[in-house]
CSV table of C-alpha atoms and ligand atoms in Angstrom, one decimal:
chain,number,residue,atom,x,y,z
A,1201,UNK,CA,-160.4,36.4,-85.8
A,1202,UNK,CA,-163.2,34.0,-86.7
A,1203,UNK,CA,-163.7,32.9,-90.3
A,1204,UNK,CA,-166.0,30.5,-92.1
A,1205,UNK,CA,-164.1,27.9,-94.1
A,1206,UNK,CA,-164.6,24.7,-95.9
A,1207,UNK,CA,-162.5,22.0,-94.3
A,1208,UNK,CA,-161.6,18.6,-95.9
A,1209,UNK,CA,-161.1,16.2,-93.0
A,1210,UNK,CA,-159.4,13.3,-94.6
A,1211,UNK,CA,-158.7,11.9,-98.0
A,1212,UNK,CA,-161.9,11.9,-100.2
A,1213,UNK,CA,-164.0,13.5,-97.4
A,1214,UNK,CA,-166.5,16.2,-98.4
A,1215,UNK,CA,-166.1,20.0,-98.1
A,1216,UNK,CA,-167.7,20.9,-94.8
A,1217,UNK,CA,-168.2,24.4,-93.5
A,1218,UNK,CA,-166.6,25.1,-90.1
A,1219,UNK,CA,-165.8,28.2,-88.0
A,1220,UNK,CA,-162.1,28.6,-87.5
A,1221,UNK,CA,-159.8,31.0,-85.8
A,1222,UNK,CA,-157.3,32.7,-88.2
A,1223,UNK,CA,-154.2,34.4,-86.9
A,1224,UNK,CA,-153.7,38.2,-87.5
A,1225,UNK,CA,-151.2,39.0,-90.3
A,1226,UNK,CA,-147.6,39.0,-89.2
A,1227,UNK,CA,-144.5,40.4,-91.0
A,1228,UNK,CA,-144.9,40.1,-94.8
A,1229,UNK,CA,-148.6,39.0,-94.5
A,1230,UNK,CA,-151.9,40.5,-95.3
A,1231,UNK,CA,-155.5,39.7,-94.4
A,1232,UNK,CA,-157.8,39.5,-97.5
A,1233,UNK,CA,-161.6,39.5,-97.3
A,1234,UNK,CA,-162.3,36.9,-100.0
A,1235,UNK,CA,-164.9,38.1,-102.6
A,1236,UNK,CA,-164.6,35.3,-105.2
A,1237,UNK,CA,-162.7,32.0,-105.5
A,1238,UNK,CA,-162.4,29.8,-108.5
A,1239,UNK,CA,-162.7,26.0,-108.1
A,1240,UNK,CA,-159.9,24.2,-109.9
A,1241,UNK,CA,-159.0,20.5,-110.6
A,1242,UNK,CA,-156.1,20.9,-108.1
A,1243,UNK,CA,-158.6,21.4,-105.3
A,1244,UNK,CA,-160.2,18.1,-106.1
A,1245,UNK,CA,-156.8,16.4,-106.6
A,1246,UNK,CA,-155.9,17.6,-103.1
A,1247,UNK,CA,-159.2,16.4,-101.7
A,1248,UNK,CA,-158.6,13.0,-103.2
A,1249,UNK,CA,-155.0,12.8,-101.7
A,1250,UNK,CA,-153.1,13.3,-105.0
A,1251,UNK,CA,-151.4,16.4,-103.5
A,1252,UNK,CA,-149.3,16.1,-100.3
A,1253,UNK,CA,-151.3,18.7,-98.3
A,1254,UNK,CA,-151.6,17.2,-94.7
A,1255,UNK,CA,-155.3,16.9,-93.9
A,1256,UNK,CA,-157.5,18.2,-92.3
A,1257,UNK,CA,-157.1,21.4,-94.3
A,1258,UNK,CA,-158.6,24.4,-96.0
A,1259,UNK,CA,-158.3,24.4,-99.8
A,1260,UNK,CA,-159.1,27.0,-102.5
A,1261,UNK,CA,-156.4,28.7,-104.5
A,1262,UNK,CA,-158.0,31.1,-107.0
A,1263,UNK,CA,-159.1,33.8,-104.7
A,1264,UNK,CA,-159.7,37.5,-105.1
A,1265,UNK,CA,-160.7,40.0,-102.5
A,1266,UNK,CA,-160.1,43.2,-100.5
A,1267,UNK,CA,-157.1,43.9,-98.3
A,1268,UNK,CA,-158.5,44.3,-94.7
A,1269,UNK,CA,-155.4,44.3,-92.6
A,1270,UNK,CA,-151.6,44.4,-93.4
A,1271,UNK,CA,-148.7,43.1,-91.4
A,1272,UNK,CA,-146.3,45.4,-89.6
A,1273,UNK,CA,-143.8,45.8,-92.4
A,1274,UNK,CA,-146.0,45.6,-95.4
A,1275,UNK,CA,-145.7,48.5,-97.9
A,1276,UNK,CA,-146.5,47.0,-101.3
A,1277,UNK,CA,-150.3,46.9,-100.7
A,1278,UNK,CA,-152.7,49.2,-98.8
A,1279,UNK,CA,-155.8,48.5,-96.8
A,1280,UNK,CA,-158.8,48.6,-99.3
A,1281,UNK,CA,-156.8,47.4,-102.3
A,1282,UNK,CA,-158.4,44.9,-104.6
A,1283,UNK,CA,-156.1,41.9,-105.1
A,1284,UNK,CA,-155.8,38.6,-106.9
A,1285,UNK,CA,-153.9,36.1,-104.7
A,1286,UNK,CA,-151.2,34.7,-106.9
A,1287,UNK,CA,-148.8,31.8,-106.2
A,1288,UNK,CA,-146.5,32.3,-103.2
A,1289,UNK,CA,-142.7,32.0,-103.6
A,1290,UNK,CA,-139.7,32.3,-101.4
A,1291,UNK,CA,-138.0,35.2,-103.3
A,1292,UNK,CA,-134.5,34.0,-102.3
A,1293,UNK,CA,-133.7,30.8,-104.2
A,1294,UNK,CA,-131.9,30.6,-107.5
A,1295,UNK,CA,-135.0,30.5,-109.6
A,1296,UNK,CA,-136.9,33.2,-107.7
A,1297,UNK,CA,-133.8,35.5,-108.0
A,1298,UNK,CA,-134.0,35.0,-111.8
A,1299,UNK,CA,-137.7,35.9,-111.9
A,1300,UNK,CA,-139.0,32.3,-112.3
A,1301,UNK,CA,-141.3,32.3,-109.3
A,1302,UNK,CA,-143.3,29.3,-110.6
A,1303,UNK,CA,-140.2,27.2,-110.3
A,1304,UNK,CA,-139.3,28.4,-106.8
A,1305,UNK,CA,-137.2,25.7,-105.3
A,1306,UNK,CA,-139.6,25.6,-102.3
A,1307,UNK,CA,-142.7,25.6,-104.6
A,1308,UNK,CA,-144.1,22.4,-103.1
A,1309,UNK,CA,-143.9,23.7,-99.6
A,1310,UNK,CA,-145.2,27.1,-100.7
A,1311,UNK,CA,-148.3,25.6,-102.4
A,1312,UNK,CA,-149.2,22.5,-100.4
A,1313,UNK,CA,-147.1,22.6,-97.2
A,1314,UNK,CA,-150.2,23.6,-95.2
A,1315,UNK,CA,-148.1,26.1,-93.2
A,1316,UNK,CA,-146.5,29.5,-93.4
A,1317,UNK,CA,-143.5,29.6,-95.9
A,1318,UNK,CA,-141.8,32.6,-94.4
A,1319,UNK,CA,-141.6,35.0,-91.5
A,1320,UNK,CA,-141.2,34.5,-87.7
A,1321,UNK,CA,-143.9,31.8,-87.7
A,1322,UNK,CA,-142.5,29.9,-90.8
A,1323,UNK,CA,-143.6,26.2,-90.6
A,1324,UNK,CA,-146.7,27.0,-88.4
A,1325,UNK,CA,-150.3,27.1,-89.6
A,1326,UNK,CA,-152.3,30.2,-88.8
A,1327,UNK,CA,-155.5,28.2,-88.8
A,1328,UNK,CA,-157.0,26.8,-85.5
A,1329,UNK,CA,-160.1,24.8,-84.8
A,1330,UNK,CA,-162.6,25.6,-82.0
A,1331,UNK,CA,-161.1,22.7,-80.0
A,1332,UNK,CA,-157.7,24.4,-80.2
A,1333,UNK,CA,-156.1,22.0,-82.7
A,1334,UNK,CA,-154.2,23.3,-85.7
A,1335,UNK,CA,-155.1,22.3,-89.3
A,1336,UNK,CA,-153.5,22.9,-92.7
A,1337,UNK,CA,-154.1,26.3,-94.3
A,1338,UNK,CA,-152.0,28.6,-96.5
A,1339,UNK,CA,-152.9,26.3,-99.5
A,1340,UNK,CA,-151.3,28.0,-102.5
A,1341,UNK,CA,-150.6,30.8,-100.0
A,1342,UNK,CA,-154.3,31.5,-99.5
A,1343,UNK,CA,-156.8,28.7,-98.6
A,1344,UNK,CA,-159.5,30.8,-100.3
A,1345,UNK,CA,-162.5,28.5,-99.7
A,1346,UNK,CA,-163.0,30.7,-96.7
A,1347,UNK,CA,-164.4,34.2,-95.9
A,1348,UNK,CA,-160.8,35.5,-95.2
A,1349,UNK,CA,-157.3,34.5,-96.3
A,1350,UNK,CA,-153.9,35.1,-94.8
A,1351,UNK,CA,-151.8,35.8,-97.8
A,1352,UNK,CA,-148.2,36.9,-98.4
A,1353,UNK,CA,-148.0,40.5,-99.6
A,1354,UNK,CA,-145.3,39.5,-102.1
A,1355,UNK,CA,-147.7,37.0,-103.8
A,1356,UNK,CA,-150.8,39.2,-104.4
A,1357,UNK,CA,-151.4,41.4,-107.4
A,1358,UNK,CA,-153.3,44.7,-107.0
A,1359,UNK,CA,-156.0,45.1,-109.6
A,1360,UNK,CA,-158.0,48.2,-110.7
A,1361,UNK,CA,-161.2,48.8,-108.9
A,1362,UNK,CA,-163.2,49.1,-112.1
A,1363,UNK,CA,-162.6,45.4,-112.9
A,1364,UNK,CA,-165.2,43.0,-111.5
A,1365,UNK,CA,-163.2,41.7,-108.4
A,1366,UNK,CA,-165.3,38.6,-107.9
A,1367,UNK,CA,-164.3,37.2,-111.3
A,1368,UNK,CA,-160.6,37.7,-111.3
A,1369,UNK,CA,-159.5,34.9,-108.9
A,1370,UNK,CA,-159.0,32.3,-111.6
A,1371,UNK,CA,-156.3,34.6,-113.0
A,1372,UNK,CA,-154.2,33.3,-110.1
A,1373,UNK,CA,-154.0,29.7,-111.5
A,1374,UNK,CA,-156.1,28.1,-114.3
A,1375,UNK,CA,-156.4,31.1,-116.6
A,1376,UNK,CA,-152.7,32.1,-116.3
A,1377,UNK,CA,-151.6,28.5,-116.7
A,1378,UNK,CA,-153.2,28.4,-120.2
A,1379,UNK,CA,-152.3,31.9,-121.3
A,1380,UNK,CA,-148.8,31.7,-119.9
A,1381,UNK,CA,-148.1,28.5,-121.8
A,1382,UNK,CA,-148.6,30.5,-125.0
A,1383,UNK,CA,-147.0,33.8,-124.0
A,1384,UNK,CA,-144.0,32.4,-122.0
A,1385,UNK,CA,-143.4,29.0,-123.3
A,1386,UNK,CA,-144.7,28.6,-126.9
A,1387,UNK,CA,-144.2,32.2,-128.1
A,1388,UNK,CA,-145.5,31.3,-131.6
A,1389,UNK,CA,-144.1,33.2,-134.6
A,1390,UNK,CA,-145.8,34.5,-137.6
A,1391,UNK,CA,-147.5,31.8,-139.6
A,1392,UNK,CA,-147.0,29.1,-137.0
A,1393,UNK,CA,-149.6,26.6,-135.9
A,1394,UNK,CA,-150.9,25.9,-132.4
A,1395,UNK,CA,-152.9,22.8,-131.4
A,1396,UNK,CA,-154.6,22.6,-128.1
A,1397,UNK,CA,-155.9,19.3,-126.6
A,1398,UNK,CA,-158.6,19.9,-124.0
A,1399,UNK,CA,-160.9,23.0,-124.2
A,1400,UNK,CA,-161.5,23.4,-120.5
A,1401,UNK,CA,-160.6,26.6,-118.6
A,1402,UNK,CA,-156.8,26.1,-119.2
A,1403,UNK,CA,-157.2,25.2,-122.9
A,1404,UNK,CA,-159.6,28.0,-123.6
A,1405,UNK,CA,-157.3,30.5,-121.9
A,1406,UNK,CA,-154.5,29.2,-124.2
A,1407,UNK,CA,-156.8,29.7,-127.2
A,1408,UNK,CA,-157.6,33.3,-126.2
A,1409,UNK,CA,-153.9,34.0,-125.7
A,1410,UNK,CA,-152.9,32.3,-129.0
A,1411,UNK,CA,-155.4,34.7,-130.8
A,1412,UNK,CA,-153.2,37.5,-129.5
A,1413,UNK,CA,-150.1,36.1,-131.2
A,1414,UNK,CA,-149.2,35.9,-135.0
A,1415,UNK,CA,-150.0,32.2,-135.1
A,1416,UNK,CA,-152.2,31.7,-138.1
A,1417,UNK,CA,-153.7,28.3,-137.2
A,1418,UNK,CA,-155.2,27.6,-133.8
A,1419,UNK,CA,-156.8,24.1,-133.6
A,1420,UNK,CA,-158.9,23.1,-130.6
A,1421,UNK,CA,-159.6,19.5,-129.7
A,1422,UNK,CA,-162.2,18.3,-127.2
A,1423,UNK,CA,-164.9,15.7,-126.6
A,1424,UNK,CA,-167.7,18.3,-125.9
A,1425,UNK,CA,-169.2,20.1,-128.9
A,1426,UNK,CA,-170.3,23.0,-126.6
A,1427,UNK,CA,-166.7,23.6,-125.6
A,1428,UNK,CA,-165.6,23.5,-129.2
A,1429,UNK,CA,-168.2,26.1,-130.2
A,1430,UNK,CA,-166.9,28.4,-127.4
A,1431,UNK,CA,-163.3,27.7,-128.5
A,1432,UNK,CA,-164.2,28.9,-132.0
A,1433,UNK,CA,-165.8,32.1,-130.6
A,1434,UNK,CA,-162.7,32.7,-128.5
A,1435,UNK,CA,-160.2,32.3,-131.3
A,1436,UNK,CA,-159.8,28.8,-132.6
A,1437,UNK,CA,-159.6,28.7,-136.3
A,1438,UNK,CA,-160.6,25.1,-136.4
A,1439,UNK,CA,-162.0,22.5,-134.0
A,1440,UNK,CA,-161.9,18.7,-133.8
A,1441,UNK,CA,-164.2,16.5,-131.8
A,1442,UNK,CA,-161.8,13.7,-131.0
A,1443,UNK,CA,-164.7,11.4,-130.1
A,1444,UNK,CA,-165.9,11.5,-133.7
A,1445,UNK,CA,-162.7,11.4,-135.7
A,1446,UNK,CA,-158.9,10.6,-135.4
A,1447,UNK,CA,-157.5,13.9,-134.1
A,1448,UNK,CA,-154.1,13.5,-135.6
A,1449,UNK,CA,-155.4,12.7,-139.1
A,1450,UNK,CA,-157.6,15.8,-138.8
A,1451,UNK,CA,-154.7,18.0,-137.6
A,1452,UNK,CA,-152.6,16.9,-140.6
A,1453,UNK,CA,-155.4,17.5,-143.0
A,1454,UNK,CA,-156.4,20.9,-141.6
A,1455,UNK,CA,-152.9,22.2,-141.1
A,1456,UNK,CA,-151.4,20.6,-144.2
A,1457,UNK,CA,-148.9,18.8,-142.0
A,1458,UNK,CA,-147.9,18.5,-138.4
A,1459,UNK,CA,-148.0,21.4,-136.0
A,1460,UNK,CA,-145.4,23.7,-134.6
A,1461,UNK,CA,-146.8,23.7,-131.0
A,1462,UNK,CA,-149.1,21.1,-129.4
A,1463,UNK,CA,-150.4,21.8,-126.0
A,1464,UNK,CA,-151.7,19.1,-123.8
A,1465,UNK,CA,-154.2,20.5,-121.3
A,1466,UNK,CA,-155.8,17.1,-120.5
A,1467,UNK,CA,-153.1,15.3,-118.4
A,1468,UNK,CA,-154.4,12.0,-120.0
A,1469,UNK,CA,-151.4,9.9,-120.9
A,1470,UNK,CA,-153.0,8.2,-123.9
A,1471,UNK,CA,-153.9,11.7,-125.2
A,1472,UNK,CA,-150.3,12.9,-124.7
A,1473,UNK,CA,-148.8,9.9,-126.6
A,1474,UNK,CA,-151.3,10.4,-129.4
A,1475,UNK,CA,-150.8,14.2,-129.5
A,1476,UNK,CA,-147.0,13.7,-130.0
A,1477,UNK,CA,-147.8,12.3,-133.4
A,1478,UNK,CA,-149.1,15.7,-134.4
A,1479,UNK,CA,-145.8,17.5,-133.5
A,1480,UNK,CA,-143.7,18.4,-136.5
A,1481,UNK,CA,-140.0,18.7,-137.1
A,1482,UNK,CA,-138.6,21.4,-134.8
A,1483,UNK,CA,-142.0,21.4,-133.2
A,1484,UNK,CA,-142.7,21.6,-129.4
A,1485,UNK,CA,-144.9,19.5,-127.2
A,1486,UNK,CA,-146.0,21.5,-124.2
A,1487,UNK,CA,-147.3,19.6,-121.1
A,1488,UNK,CA,-149.7,21.5,-119.0
A,1489,UNK,CA,-152.4,19.2,-117.7
A,1490,UNK,CA,-151.9,17.4,-114.4
A,1491,UNK,CA,-151.6,13.6,-114.8
A,1492,UNK,CA,-152.1,11.2,-111.9
A,1493,UNK,CA,-149.1,11.0,-109.5
A,1494,UNK,CA,-146.3,8.7,-110.8
A,1495,UNK,CA,-147.7,8.7,-114.4
A,1496,UNK,CA,-145.2,8.3,-117.2
A,1497,UNK,CA,-145.3,8.2,-120.9
A,1498,UNK,CA,-143.2,7.0,-123.8
A,1499,UNK,CA,-142.2,8.7,-127.1
A,1500,UNK,CA,-140.9,7.5,-130.4
A,1501,UNK,CA,-137.2,8.1,-130.1
A,1502,UNK,CA,-136.5,8.6,-133.7
A,1503,UNK,CA,-139.1,11.3,-134.2
A,1504,UNK,CA,-137.9,13.3,-131.3
A,1505,UNK,CA,-134.5,13.5,-133.0
A,1506,UNK,CA,-136.2,15.7,-135.5
A,1507,UNK,CA,-135.4,18.7,-133.4
A,1508,UNK,CA,-138.5,18.2,-131.3
A,1509,UNK,CA,-138.8,19.6,-127.8
A,1510,UNK,CA,-141.0,18.3,-125.0
A,1511,UNK,CA,-141.4,20.9,-122.3
A,1512,UNK,CA,-143.6,21.1,-119.2
A,1513,UNK,CA,-144.9,24.4,-117.8
A,1514,UNK,CA,-146.2,25.1,-114.3
A,1515,UNK,CA,-148.8,27.8,-113.8
A,1516,UNK,CA,-147.9,29.3,-117.1
A,1517,UNK,CA,-144.3,30.0,-116.0
A,1518,UNK,CA,-143.3,33.6,-115.5
A,1519,UNK,CA,-144.7,35.5,-112.5
A,1520,UNK,CA,-148.1,36.5,-111.3
A,1521,UNK,CA,-146.9,40.1,-111.3
A,1522,UNK,CA,-146.1,39.8,-115.0
A,1523,UNK,CA,-149.1,37.7,-116.3
A,1524,UNK,CA,-152.1,38.9,-114.3
A,1525,UNK,CA,-151.9,42.7,-115.1
A,1526,UNK,CA,-151.2,41.8,-118.8
A,1527,UNK,CA,-154.2,39.6,-119.0
A,1528,UNK,CA,-156.4,42.2,-117.3
A,1529,UNK,CA,-155.2,44.9,-119.7
A,1530,UNK,CA,-156.1,42.5,-122.6
A,1531,UNK,CA,-159.4,41.8,-121.0
A,1532,UNK,CA,-160.2,45.6,-120.7
A,1533,UNK,CA,-159.4,45.9,-124.4
A,1534,UNK,CA,-161.8,43.1,-125.3
A,1535,UNK,CA,-158.9,40.8,-126.4
A,1536,UNK,CA,-159.0,38.3,-123.5
A,1537,UNK,CA,-162.7,37.8,-122.5
A,1538,UNK,CA,-161.9,35.2,-119.7
A,1539,UNK,CA,-165.2,36.1,-118.0
A,1540,UNK,CA,-167.0,34.1,-120.7
A,1541,UNK,CA,-165.5,30.9,-119.1
A,1542,UNK,CA,-166.9,31.7,-115.6
A,1543,UNK,CA,-170.2,30.7,-114.0
A,1544,UNK,CA,-170.8,32.0,-110.5
A,1545,UNK,CA,-172.2,30.1,-107.5
A,1546,UNK,CA,-173.0,31.0,-103.9
A,1547,UNK,CA,-170.4,30.0,-101.3
A,1548,UNK,CA,-172.9,27.3,-100.1
A,1549,UNK,CA,-173.0,25.8,-103.5
A,1550,UNK,CA,-169.5,24.3,-103.7
A,1551,UNK,CA,-170.8,20.7,-104.3
A,1552,UNK,CA,-173.0,21.9,-107.2
A,1553,UNK,CA,-170.1,23.9,-108.6
A,1554,UNK,CA,-167.8,20.8,-108.5
A,1555,UNK,CA,-170.4,18.6,-110.0
A,1556,UNK,CA,-171.2,21.0,-112.9
A,1557,UNK,CA,-167.5,21.4,-113.6
A,1558,UNK,CA,-167.1,17.6,-113.6
A,1559,UNK,CA,-169.8,17.1,-116.2
A,1560,UNK,CA,-168.5,19.8,-118.4
A,1561,UNK,CA,-171.6,22.0,-118.0
A,1562,UNK,CA,-169.5,24.7,-116.3
A,1563,UNK,CA,-166.0,25.6,-117.5
A,1564,UNK,CA,-164.8,27.6,-114.6
A,1565,UNK,CA,-166.9,27.8,-111.4
A,1566,UNK,CA,-166.4,30.8,-109.1
A,1567,UNK,CA,-167.9,30.8,-105.6
A,1568,UNK,CA,-169.0,34.3,-104.4
A,1569,UNK,CA,-168.5,35.4,-100.8
A,1570,UNK,CA,-169.1,38.6,-99.0
A,1571,UNK,CA,-170.6,40.0,-102.2
A,1572,UNK,CA,-170.2,43.7,-101.2
A,1573,UNK,CA,-166.9,44.1,-103.1
A,1574,UNK,CA,-166.2,47.6,-102.0
B,738,ZN,ZN1,-137.8,30.5,-104.4
B,739,ZN,ZN1,-155.5,25.7,-110.0
C-alpha cells in the first residue's frame, strides 16, 4: 500500500516527505495507522549519522495508532486496537528469555538495522520507493514518521480507548526511559535522595516517577528556569540552575550531604564527571542520556571504592509490556501527568517541532497524523 513518510536521504539531510510503498503485514507483523509520533533526540542523532541506520531511511520511533491489518498468525492484537509501538526484541536470546527485552542481544539490529528482524522476510526492508529501490524502515520496529507503520505484534502494547491515543507514543521511548530508570534501576527506598541532571522529557519523567516512590528528596538540575519550574510542579522538592551556581555544592547543601542516586539525563561528559562528585557512599550513578559515539569518561578511583555503583540503563530497562500499562494507570490516577510535557504539531511541522525542542521551548514534540483516532 502507499504511505506518506519522511525520508532522510543521507547523513545530515533534511526530513523530506515522499510517497512510498509499504509491504502488507506478514507473519508476526501488524499494520498500524499512525495517529501520533513523538520526536526524540535519537531521531536527530540518526539523521546526523551517529546511529548506524543505513540511509536513506524512514525514522520516527515513538508512535501510537490504530491496528488496521494483522499478519496471518497474529492473535495478540485485534484490528481496531489502539496501540503504542514499543521497542522490538527477538524473544529468543538469553536476555529476552529472562524478560530483559531492552537488552535483547539483537537490540542494535532490532532498532536501527533498517530491515525486518524476524519472520520469513527477516533481513529485508518492507519499504520501497516509487522507482522500485528499497530503503531503510523498521526503525525501532516502526519508522513512525509516516502515515502507517509495519510493526511486530510482540512489540506493541494495547492501550484503553479512553486514553488520548495521539499523546501516548512517547511512552515507547523517552518517557519510559526516565520513569524506568527510577522504577527498574534506582528503586529508591524510604528516606533516600534522588538527583536528576537534565530536566528534558527523560528527566521530567524520572521526576514524576520518583514522586511515586518513598524517596524524600528529589533534586532537579537544568540550565532553563522554565524547565525547573515545571520540574517542581511535577514532583521535584528542590531545583538548581547549574548555570547560576555550582550544582554539587548546592546538592550537598540542600541534601545535607551527597545523594543516594544521581541520574544523568544529559549525556554530556563534563556533566557526568561533575555529577559523580554528588554520589555518596553506597550511592549509585545512573547513566541514561546518550553521549556522542565513542565518548568516554573518567572517575576518581578511590571514591568509587566507597561502595559506589555506576550503571547504565537503556530505555528504562524492563519491558514495554511492563512499563507502559503501569505508567498509563498512574496517568489515569493523576500520578504521572506525562501529557504536560507534550506539545502537538501537524505532520507537516516536523522542522518547527525539532527547532522548538532544540531551543528548549518544547519538551516533547508530538506530530499528529490521521487525526480521526477512532
Ligand atoms: Zn533477544
Ligand atoms: Zn527515543
